[in-house]
Coordinates of C-alpha atoms in Angstrom, one line a residue:
M1 CA -22.0 -124.6 -57.0
K2 CA -21.7 -122.5 -60.1
M3 CA -20.2 -125.6 -61.9
T4 CA -22.9 -127.7 -60.7
Q5 CA -25.6 -125.2 -62.1
R6 CA -23.9 -125.1 -65.5
F7 CA -23.2 -128.8 -66.0
P8 CA -26.9 -129.9 -66.1
S9 CA -27.5 -127.1 -68.5
R10 CA -24.7 -128.1 -71.0
R11 CA -25.8 -131.6 -70.6
H12 CA -29.4 -130.9 -71.4
A13 CA -28.2 -129.0 -74.4
L14 CA -26.1 -131.8 -75.6
A15 CA -28.9 -134.2 -75.3
L16 CA -31.2 -131.9 -77.2
T17 CA -28.7 -131.6 -80.0
L18 CA -28.1 -135.4 -80.2
A19 CA -32.0 -135.9 -80.5
A20 CA -32.2 -133.4 -83.3
A21 CA -29.3 -134.9 -85.0
L22 CA -30.9 -138.6 -84.8
G23 CA -34.2 -137.4 -85.9
A24 CA -36.4 -137.8 -82.8
A25 CA -39.6 -137.3 -84.8
P26 CA -41.7 -140.0 -83.1
F27 CA -41.0 -138.3 -79.6
G28 CA -41.9 -134.9 -81.0
S29 CA -45.1 -136.3 -82.7
A30 CA -46.2 -138.1 -79.3
L31 CA -45.8 -134.7 -77.5
A32 CA -47.9 -133.1 -80.1
A33 CA -50.6 -135.8 -80.0
D34 CA -50.5 -135.4 -76.1
A35 CA -51.2 -131.9 -76.3
Y36 CA -53.9 -132.2 -79.2
P37 CA -56.3 -130.4 -79.3
S38 CA -54.8 -127.1 -77.8
K39 CA -57.1 -124.8 -79.8
P40 CA -60.5 -124.8 -81.5
I41 CA -61.0 -127.4 -84.4
K42 CA -62.9 -126.5 -87.6
V43 CA -65.1 -129.1 -89.5
I44 CA -65.8 -128.2 -93.1
V45 CA -69.1 -129.4 -94.5
P46 CA -69.1 -129.1 -98.2
F47 CA -72.8 -128.6 -98.6
A48 CA -75.5 -126.2 -97.3
P49 CA -77.1 -126.5 -93.9
G50 CA -79.9 -128.9 -93.3
G51 CA -79.0 -131.8 -95.4
P52 CA -77.7 -135.3 -94.4
T53 CA -74.1 -134.2 -94.9
D54 CA -74.7 -131.2 -92.7
I55 CA -76.4 -133.3 -90.1
M56 CA -73.6 -135.9 -89.9
G57 CA -71.0 -133.0 -89.8
R58 CA -72.7 -131.4 -86.8
Y59 CA -73.0 -134.8 -85.0
V60 CA -69.2 -135.4 -85.5
A61 CA -68.3 -132.0 -84.4
K62 CA -70.4 -132.4 -81.2
V63 CA -68.7 -135.8 -80.4
I64 CA -65.3 -134.5 -81.0
G65 CA -66.0 -131.5 -78.9
D66 CA -67.4 -133.4 -76.0
A67 CA -64.7 -136.0 -76.1
L68 CA -61.6 -133.8 -76.3
K69 CA -62.9 -130.9 -74.3
Q70 CA -62.4 -128.5 -77.1
T71 CA -64.5 -126.0 -79.2
V72 CA -65.4 -127.4 -82.7
I73 CA -66.7 -125.1 -85.2
V74 CA -68.8 -126.3 -88.3
E75 CA -68.3 -124.1 -91.4
N76 CA -70.7 -124.9 -94.4
R77 CA -68.7 -124.3 -97.5
A78 CA -71.1 -125.3 -100.3
G79 CA -70.5 -125.3 -104.1
A80 CA -69.4 -127.5 -107.2
G81 CA -71.1 -130.6 -105.9
G82 CA -69.1 -130.7 -102.7
N83 CA -65.9 -130.1 -104.5
L84 CA -65.5 -126.4 -103.1
G85 CA -65.4 -127.4 -99.6
T86 CA -63.4 -130.7 -100.0
D87 CA -60.8 -128.7 -101.8
A88 CA -60.5 -126.3 -98.8
V89 CA -59.8 -129.3 -96.6
A90 CA -57.0 -130.5 -99.0
K91 CA -55.2 -127.2 -98.9
S92 CA -55.6 -126.7 -95.1
A93 CA -52.6 -127.2 -92.7
P94 CA -52.1 -130.9 -91.8
D95 CA -52.2 -130.3 -88.1
G96 CA -55.6 -131.8 -87.1
Y97 CA -57.2 -128.4 -86.6
T98 CA -59.1 -128.6 -90.0
L99 CA -61.2 -131.6 -90.7
G100 CA -63.8 -132.3 -93.4
I101 CA -66.8 -134.4 -94.2
G102 CA -66.0 -136.3 -97.3
A103 CA -68.8 -137.7 -99.3
I104 CA -69.4 -140.1 -102.3
S105 CA -69.8 -137.3 -104.7
S106 CA -66.5 -135.4 -103.9
L107 CA -64.2 -138.4 -103.2
A108 CA -65.5 -141.3 -105.4
I109 CA -67.5 -139.7 -108.1
A110 CA -65.9 -136.4 -109.0
P111 CA -62.4 -138.2 -109.9
G112 CA -64.0 -139.9 -112.7
L113 CA -66.5 -137.2 -113.6
Y114 CA -64.2 -134.2 -113.9
E115 CA -60.9 -134.1 -116.1
K116 CA -59.4 -131.5 -113.7
L117 CA -60.1 -131.4 -110.0
P118 CA -58.4 -128.8 -107.8
Y119 CA -57.5 -131.6 -105.5
N120 CA -56.3 -135.3 -105.9
A121 CA -58.9 -137.4 -104.0
A122 CA -56.4 -140.4 -103.6
K123 CA -53.4 -138.4 -102.4
D124 CA -54.6 -135.2 -100.6
F125 CA -56.4 -136.6 -97.7
A126 CA -55.9 -138.7 -94.6
P127 CA -59.0 -140.9 -94.2
I128 CA -60.1 -141.0 -90.6
T129 CA -63.4 -143.1 -90.6
L130 CA -66.5 -143.6 -92.6
V131 CA -69.3 -142.1 -90.5
G132 CA -72.7 -143.0 -92.0
I133 CA -74.4 -144.6 -95.0
A134 CA -77.8 -143.3 -96.1
K135 CA -80.2 -145.5 -98.1
G136 CA -82.1 -144.2 -101.1
A137 CA -84.8 -145.4 -103.4
I138 CA -86.6 -145.2 -106.7
L139 CA -89.9 -143.4 -106.2
A140 CA -92.9 -142.8 -108.7
H141 CA -95.8 -140.7 -108.9
P142 CA -99.1 -142.3 -108.1
S143 CA -100.2 -142.1 -111.7
A144 CA -97.3 -144.2 -112.9
P145 CA -98.7 -147.5 -114.4
F146 CA -96.4 -149.7 -112.4
N147 CA -95.9 -150.5 -108.7
D148 CA -92.5 -152.5 -108.7
L149 CA -89.3 -152.7 -110.4
K150 CA -90.4 -155.4 -112.8
G151 CA -93.5 -153.4 -113.7
M152 CA -91.3 -150.2 -114.2
L153 CA -88.8 -152.1 -116.4
A154 CA -91.3 -153.7 -118.5
Y155 CA -92.9 -150.3 -119.2
A156 CA -89.7 -148.9 -119.9
K157 CA -88.8 -151.6 -122.6
A158 CA -92.1 -151.1 -124.1
N159 CA -91.6 -147.2 -124.2
P160 CA -88.0 -146.8 -124.9
G161 CA -86.8 -143.3 -124.3
K162 CA -90.1 -142.1 -122.9
L163 CA -89.8 -142.8 -119.2
N164 CA -88.0 -139.9 -117.5
Y165 CA -86.3 -140.0 -114.0
A166 CA -85.1 -137.0 -112.1
S167 CA -82.1 -136.6 -109.9
S168 CA -80.6 -133.9 -107.9
G169 CA -78.1 -133.2 -110.5
I170 CA -75.7 -134.5 -113.2
G171 CA -73.0 -136.9 -111.5
T172 CA -74.7 -137.3 -108.2
A173 CA -75.2 -140.5 -106.5
N174 CA -78.9 -140.8 -107.4
H175 CA -78.1 -140.0 -111.1
L176 CA -75.4 -142.7 -111.2
A177 CA -77.7 -145.1 -109.5
G178 CA -80.2 -144.6 -112.4
E179 CA -77.5 -145.0 -115.1
Y180 CA -76.3 -148.1 -113.3
L181 CA -79.6 -149.7 -113.4
Q182 CA -80.2 -148.9 -117.0
S183 CA -76.9 -150.7 -117.9
L184 CA -77.8 -153.7 -116.0
A185 CA -81.3 -154.0 -117.1
G186 CA -80.9 -152.9 -120.7
V187 CA -83.4 -150.1 -120.8
D188 CA -83.5 -146.6 -122.1
L189 CA -84.5 -143.9 -119.4
Q190 CA -84.3 -140.2 -119.9
H191 CA -82.5 -138.4 -117.1
V192 CA -83.8 -135.0 -116.0
P193 CA -81.3 -133.2 -113.6
Y194 CA -82.5 -130.8 -111.0
K195 CA -80.6 -128.3 -108.9
G196 CA -81.1 -130.1 -105.6
T197 CA -83.2 -132.9 -104.1
A198 CA -86.2 -130.6 -103.1
A199 CA -86.8 -129.4 -106.8
A200 CA -86.7 -132.9 -107.9
V201 CA -89.1 -134.1 -105.3
Q202 CA -91.6 -131.2 -105.9
D203 CA -91.8 -132.0 -109.7
L204 CA -92.2 -135.5 -108.9
L205 CA -95.1 -134.7 -106.6
A206 CA -96.6 -132.5 -109.2
G207 CA -96.5 -135.3 -111.9
N208 CA -94.1 -133.4 -114.2
V209 CA -91.8 -136.6 -114.0
L210 CA -92.9 -140.0 -113.2
L211 CA -89.8 -141.2 -111.6
S212 CA -87.2 -140.0 -109.3
V213 CA -84.1 -141.7 -107.7
E214 CA -83.5 -140.2 -104.4
S215 CA -80.2 -140.8 -102.5
S216 CA -82.0 -140.0 -99.0
L217 CA -85.3 -140.8 -97.6
T218 CA -85.2 -138.0 -95.1
S219 CA -88.1 -136.0 -96.8
A220 CA -89.4 -138.6 -99.3
A221 CA -90.5 -141.4 -97.0
Q222 CA -93.3 -139.2 -95.6
H223 CA -94.6 -138.8 -99.0
V224 CA -94.6 -142.5 -99.4
T225 CA -96.4 -143.1 -96.3
S226 CA -98.9 -140.5 -97.0
G227 CA -99.7 -141.9 -100.4
K228 CA -98.4 -138.9 -102.4
L229 CA -95.7 -141.0 -104.0
K230 CA -94.9 -144.8 -104.6
A231 CA -91.8 -146.5 -103.6
I232 CA -90.5 -148.8 -106.3
A233 CA -87.3 -150.1 -104.7
I234 CA -84.8 -149.4 -102.2
T235 CA -81.4 -148.7 -103.9
S236 CA -79.0 -149.9 -101.2
A237 CA -78.0 -153.6 -100.4
T238 CA -80.5 -153.9 -97.5
R239 CA -84.0 -152.6 -96.9
S240 CA -84.6 -149.1 -95.2
K241 CA -86.0 -148.9 -91.6
M242 CA -87.9 -146.0 -92.8
L243 CA -89.8 -148.0 -95.5
P244 CA -89.4 -151.6 -94.2
N245 CA -92.0 -153.1 -96.6
V246 CA -90.2 -151.7 -99.9
P247 CA -87.9 -154.5 -101.3
T248 CA -84.5 -153.6 -102.6
V249 CA -83.4 -153.6 -106.3
A250 CA -81.3 -156.6 -105.5
E251 CA -84.4 -158.5 -104.1
Q252 CA -86.2 -157.6 -107.5
G253 CA -83.9 -159.5 -109.8
F254 CA -80.4 -157.6 -109.6
P255 CA -78.3 -159.5 -107.1
G256 CA -75.5 -157.2 -105.7
F257 CA -77.0 -154.0 -106.6
D258 CA -75.9 -151.5 -103.9
V259 CA -75.9 -147.7 -104.4
P260 CA -75.6 -146.1 -100.9
T261 CA -74.7 -142.5 -100.2
W262 CA -71.9 -142.3 -97.8
F263 CA -70.1 -139.7 -95.6
G264 CA -66.7 -139.8 -93.7
L265 CA -64.6 -137.8 -92.0
I266 CA -61.2 -136.8 -93.6
A267 CA -58.2 -134.6 -92.8
P268 CA -55.4 -133.1 -95.0
A269 CA -52.7 -135.6 -96.1
G270 CA -49.8 -135.5 -93.7
T271 CA -51.9 -135.1 -90.6
P272 CA -50.1 -136.9 -87.6
K273 CA -51.0 -140.5 -87.3
E274 CA -51.4 -140.1 -83.6
V275 CA -53.9 -137.3 -84.3
V276 CA -55.9 -139.4 -86.8
A277 CA -55.8 -142.4 -84.3
T278 CA -57.2 -140.1 -81.7
L279 CA -59.9 -138.8 -83.9
N280 CA -60.7 -142.2 -85.1
R281 CA -61.2 -143.5 -81.6
V282 CA -63.4 -140.7 -80.5
I283 CA -65.7 -141.0 -83.5
T284 CA -65.9 -144.7 -83.9
D285 CA -66.6 -145.1 -80.0
A286 CA -69.7 -142.6 -80.4
L287 CA -70.7 -144.3 -83.6
K288 CA -71.2 -147.6 -81.8
S289 CA -73.8 -146.2 -79.3
P290 CA -77.4 -146.6 -79.5
D291 CA -77.6 -142.7 -79.6
A292 CA -75.9 -142.6 -82.9
A293 CA -78.2 -145.3 -84.4
E294 CA -81.2 -143.4 -83.2
R295 CA -80.0 -140.0 -84.6
F296 CA -78.9 -141.5 -88.0
A297 CA -82.2 -143.3 -88.5
Q298 CA -84.1 -140.0 -88.5
I299 CA -82.4 -139.1 -91.8
G300 CA -82.5 -142.7 -93.1
A301 CA -78.9 -143.5 -92.4
E302 CA -76.9 -146.0 -90.4
P303 CA -73.7 -145.5 -88.6
H304 CA -70.6 -147.3 -90.2
P305 CA -67.5 -146.8 -88.1
T306 CA -64.3 -148.1 -89.8
T307 CA -60.3 -147.9 -89.3
P308 CA -58.6 -145.3 -91.3
D309 CA -57.2 -148.0 -93.5
Q310 CA -60.6 -149.5 -94.1
F311 CA -62.1 -146.1 -95.0
G312 CA -59.0 -145.6 -97.5
A313 CA -59.7 -148.8 -99.2
Y314 CA -63.5 -148.1 -99.3
I315 CA -62.9 -144.8 -101.2
R316 CA -60.4 -146.3 -103.7
E317 CA -63.0 -149.2 -104.4
E318 CA -65.9 -146.7 -104.8
T319 CA -63.8 -144.5 -107.1
A320 CA -62.9 -147.4 -109.3
R321 CA -66.6 -148.6 -109.4
W322 CA -68.1 -145.2 -110.3
T323 CA -65.3 -144.1 -112.9
K324 CA -66.4 -147.4 -114.7
V325 CA -70.0 -146.4 -114.6
I326 CA -69.4 -142.7 -115.6
K327 CA -67.1 -143.8 -118.7
S328 CA -69.5 -146.5 -119.8
A329 CA -72.6 -144.1 -119.8
N330 CA -70.4 -141.2 -121.3
I331 CA -71.7 -138.9 -118.4
K332 CA -70.2 -135.3 -118.7
P333 CA -70.4 -132.5 -116.0
E334 CA -72.6 -129.7 -116.4

């Protein structure tokens, strides 16, 4: 009996030794994925609470928590245009327990804008899925002597360098939308950067600037509806459900013009593929629901589920696109 007891033990030990020698990584990864998640997950939002990025981050956190039956904590780590929180994701352990909301600013604009970033946007992240795309608009004060894009550009050409437009800061998506339009239309607009959307809209409402390019219609749509502002054009490829009667830039003479503000879920590079696949399945299933469409519509956005590979390709395409615009317009960070 003693020999019978010892023999399975030795056999088991030998099997483990052979498995280790042969590199049974897939087996170990599968076990890790089966156990995931075994502790709370953290989602880093690289902007302050209350904005579209934060709203999407909290939605994603709830979906993950509900589906995987685990506590998910949202941590707002704002600063440096989203780069601070994004860097924190890059430097976290690649185990699936620290995730982040990656945005156009930190993943696609920052690489072309900053000579030195604390992270490599192309190498330091494992894309999980694109989450949502928000539509923006060119807005004008009611006193502006134009009501559409054609009139705006005609006024700009007749008054070179005199038409100002506000944005939420240098290097933001709405700033680049203005620069991109200038390059296509051959006009000279003066950029006035503000520290955030709220300050830009406030000065527009006061008439201190005649134009503003907004990357989200969350707060601006109500001012258009009330007549306090005029909507000149939607800056994404299709019209916004929040302002369905406002034509796009593309419809008004610039086919292909599309400057959305997008957000996606990322993890540190090296996160197990099985974990990435689990998170992708959970999030994309939720994004296809009517509930997601309704929630995102409240902030002027639409759900956009993708595969990890599709999201990675999208980031690369957007980075190349905006780096070209930044270099062409000679945009420098603050």
